[in-house]
């Protein structure tokens, strides 16, 4: 995956994610929406065969979009580790 930043300010970030599919984007979107200080976390894909997903993140200023992304990714990793441990325990 490649990330291309289109806009980066104190309260708003816009970036595209080359190579990401809806599964990856939805996981990140939901994790971002759970983060405190995030007011908008969404993405769109104009055409799934030719366009990359475009994320838009806005915050209330208590956290930067970049901080929110890092926290969201960390929570996704933690959740995946927990799920992996549960599957290993069940096997």
PDB file of C-alpha atoms in Angstrom:
ATOM      1  CA  UNK A   1       0.000   0.000   0.000  1.00  0.00           C
ATOM      2  CA  UNK A   2       1.088   3.535  -0.732  1.00  0.00           C
ATOM      3  CA  UNK A   3      -0.290   6.573   1.063  1.00  0.00           C
ATOM      4  CA  UNK A   4      -0.408   9.905  -0.753  1.00  0.00           C
ATOM      5  CA  UNK A   5      -1.232  12.922   1.432  1.00  0.00           C
ATOM      6  CA  UNK A   6      -3.404  15.474  -0.366  1.00  0.00           C
ATOM      7  CA  UNK A   7      -4.084  17.779   2.596  1.00  0.00           C
ATOM      8  CA  UNK A   8      -2.672  17.900   6.127  1.00  0.00           C
ATOM      9  CA  UNK A   9      -3.648  20.555   8.653  1.00  0.00           C
ATOM     10  CA  UNK A  10      -4.239  20.748  12.398  1.00  0.00           C
ATOM     11  CA  UNK A  11      -7.838  19.544  12.132  1.00  0.00           C
ATOM     12  CA  UNK A  12      -8.158  17.930   8.694  1.00  0.00           C
ATOM     13  CA  UNK A  13      -6.337  15.354   6.607  1.00  0.00           C
ATOM     14  CA  UNK A  14      -7.099  14.018   3.155  1.00  0.00           C
ATOM     15  CA  UNK A  15      -5.104  11.138   1.718  1.00  0.00           C
ATOM     16  CA  UNK A  16      -5.385   8.358  -0.829  1.00  0.00           C
ATOM     17  CA  UNK A  17      -4.394   4.765  -0.202  1.00  0.00           C
ATOM     18  CA  UNK A  18      -3.161   2.958  -3.302  1.00  0.00           C
ATOM     19  CA  UNK A  19      -3.810  -0.768  -3.170  1.00  0.00           C
ATOM     20  CA  UNK A  20      -6.398  -0.678  -0.374  1.00  0.00           C
ATOM     21  CA  UNK A  21      -9.750  -2.405  -0.774  1.00  0.00           C
ATOM     22  CA  UNK A  22     -13.080  -1.769   0.943  1.00  0.00           C
ATOM     23  CA  UNK A  23     -12.265  -4.253   3.712  1.00  0.00           C
ATOM     24  CA  UNK A  24      -9.117  -2.406   4.730  1.00  0.00           C
ATOM     25  CA  UNK A  25     -10.747   1.000   4.373  1.00  0.00           C
ATOM     26  CA  UNK A  26     -13.812   0.055   6.429  1.00  0.00           C
ATOM     27  CA  UNK A  27     -11.668  -1.326   9.246  1.00  0.00           C
ATOM     28  CA  UNK A  28      -9.678   1.921   9.385  1.00  0.00           C
ATOM     29  CA  UNK A  29     -12.797   4.087   9.091  1.00  0.00           C
ATOM     30  CA  UNK A  30     -14.547   2.346  11.987  1.00  0.00           C
ATOM     31  CA  UNK A  31     -11.428   2.496  14.173  1.00  0.00           C
ATOM     32  CA  UNK A  32     -11.049   6.214  13.423  1.00  0.00           C
ATOM     33  CA  UNK A  33     -14.702   6.882  14.250  1.00  0.00           C
ATOM     34  CA  UNK A  34     -14.123   5.375  17.709  1.00  0.00           C
ATOM     35  CA  UNK A  35     -11.210   7.713  18.479  1.00  0.00           C
ATOM     36  CA  UNK A  36     -11.890  10.640  20.810  1.00  0.00           C
ATOM     37  CA  UNK A  37     -11.647  13.971  19.052  1.00  0.00           C
ATOM     38  CA  UNK A  38     -12.459  12.624  15.592  1.00  0.00           C
ATOM     39  CA  UNK A  39     -15.532  14.357  14.173  1.00  0.00           C
ATOM     40  CA  UNK A  40     -15.449  12.947  10.631  1.00  0.00           C
ATOM     41  CA  UNK A  41     -13.803   9.782   9.338  1.00  0.00           C
ATOM     42  CA  UNK A  42     -14.907   8.588   5.943  1.00  0.00           C
ATOM     43  CA  UNK A  43     -13.614   7.464   2.590  1.00  0.00           C
ATOM     44  CA  UNK A  44     -14.835   7.244  -0.968  1.00  0.00           C
ATOM     45  CA  UNK A  45     -13.863   5.425  -4.128  1.00  0.00           C
ATOM     46  CA  UNK A  46     -15.031   7.136  -7.317  1.00  0.00           C
ATOM     47  CA  UNK A  47     -14.496   4.049  -9.476  1.00  0.00           C
ATOM     48  CA  UNK A  48     -13.247   0.778  -7.932  1.00  0.00           C
ATOM     49  CA  UNK A  49     -11.317  -0.310 -11.019  1.00  0.00           C
ATOM     50  CA  UNK A  50      -9.359   2.885 -11.638  1.00  0.00           C
ATOM     51  CA  UNK A  51      -9.411   5.087  -8.518  1.00  0.00           C
ATOM     52  CA  UNK A  52      -7.731   4.770  -5.134  1.00  0.00           C
ATOM     53  CA  UNK A  53      -9.756   5.184  -1.927  1.00  0.00           C
ATOM     54  CA  UNK A  54      -9.703   8.780  -0.672  1.00  0.00           C
ATOM     55  CA  UNK A  55      -9.907   9.273   3.110  1.00  0.00           C
ATOM     56  CA  UNK A  56     -11.138  12.421   4.819  1.00  0.00           C
ATOM     57  CA  UNK A  57     -10.499  12.835   8.538  1.00  0.00           C
ATOM     58  CA  UNK A  58     -11.500  15.840  10.619  1.00  0.00           C
ATOM     59  CA  UNK A  59     -10.962  16.398  14.329  1.00  0.00           C
ATOM     60  CA  UNK A  60     -12.129  18.894  16.922  1.00  0.00           C
ATOM     61  CA  UNK A  61      -8.545  20.049  17.502  1.00  0.00           C
ATOM     62  CA  UNK A  62      -7.865  18.102  20.698  1.00  0.00           C
ATOM     63  CA  UNK A  63      -6.034  15.540  18.580  1.00  0.00           C
ATOM     64  CA  UNK A  64      -4.461  15.912  15.151  1.00  0.00           C
ATOM     65  CA  UNK A  65      -5.621  13.708  12.286  1.00  0.00           C
ATOM     66  CA  UNK A  66      -2.161  12.107  12.217  1.00  0.00           C
ATOM     67  CA  UNK A  67      -2.381  11.251  15.945  1.00  0.00           C
ATOM     68  CA  UNK A  68      -5.868   9.825  15.432  1.00  0.00           C
ATOM     69  CA  UNK A  69      -4.633   7.637  12.565  1.00  0.00           C
ATOM     70  CA  UNK A  70      -1.748   6.298  14.664  1.00  0.00           C
ATOM     71  CA  UNK A  71      -4.106   5.510  17.566  1.00  0.00           C
ATOM     72  CA  UNK A  72      -6.628   3.851  15.252  1.00  0.00           C
ATOM     73  CA  UNK A  73      -3.966   1.688  13.606  1.00  0.00           C
ATOM     74  CA  UNK A  74      -2.616   0.702  17.042  1.00  0.00           C
ATOM     75  CA  UNK A  75      -6.125  -0.337  18.132  1.00  0.00           C
ATOM     76  CA  UNK A  76      -6.559  -2.407  14.947  1.00  0.00           C
ATOM     77  CA  UNK A  77      -3.253  -4.178  15.604  1.00  0.00           C
ATOM     78  CA  UNK A  78      -4.208  -4.849  19.236  1.00  0.00           C
ATOM     79  CA  UNK A  79      -7.602  -6.235  18.212  1.00  0.00           C
ATOM     80  CA  UNK A  80      -5.993  -8.493  15.597  1.00  0.00           C
ATOM     81  CA  UNK A  81      -3.503  -9.828  18.171  1.00  0.00           C
ATOM     82  CA  UNK A  82      -6.363 -10.525  20.580  1.00  0.00           C
ATOM     83  CA  UNK A  83      -8.344 -12.344  17.879  1.00  0.00           C
ATOM     84  CA  UNK A  84      -5.265 -14.353  16.869  1.00  0.00           C
ATOM     85  CA  UNK A  85      -4.703 -15.397  20.491  1.00  0.00           C
ATOM     86  CA  UNK A  86      -8.335 -16.511  20.796  1.00  0.00           C
ATOM     87  CA  UNK A  87      -8.048 -18.661  17.665  1.00  0.00           C
ATOM     88  CA  UNK A  88      -4.810 -20.214  18.910  1.00  0.00           C
ATOM     89  CA  UNK A  89      -6.443 -20.918  22.273  1.00  0.00           C
ATOM     90  CA  UNK A  90      -9.412 -22.588  20.559  1.00  0.00           C
ATOM     91  CA  UNK A  91      -7.221 -24.826  18.368  1.00  0.00           C
TER      92      UNK A  91
END
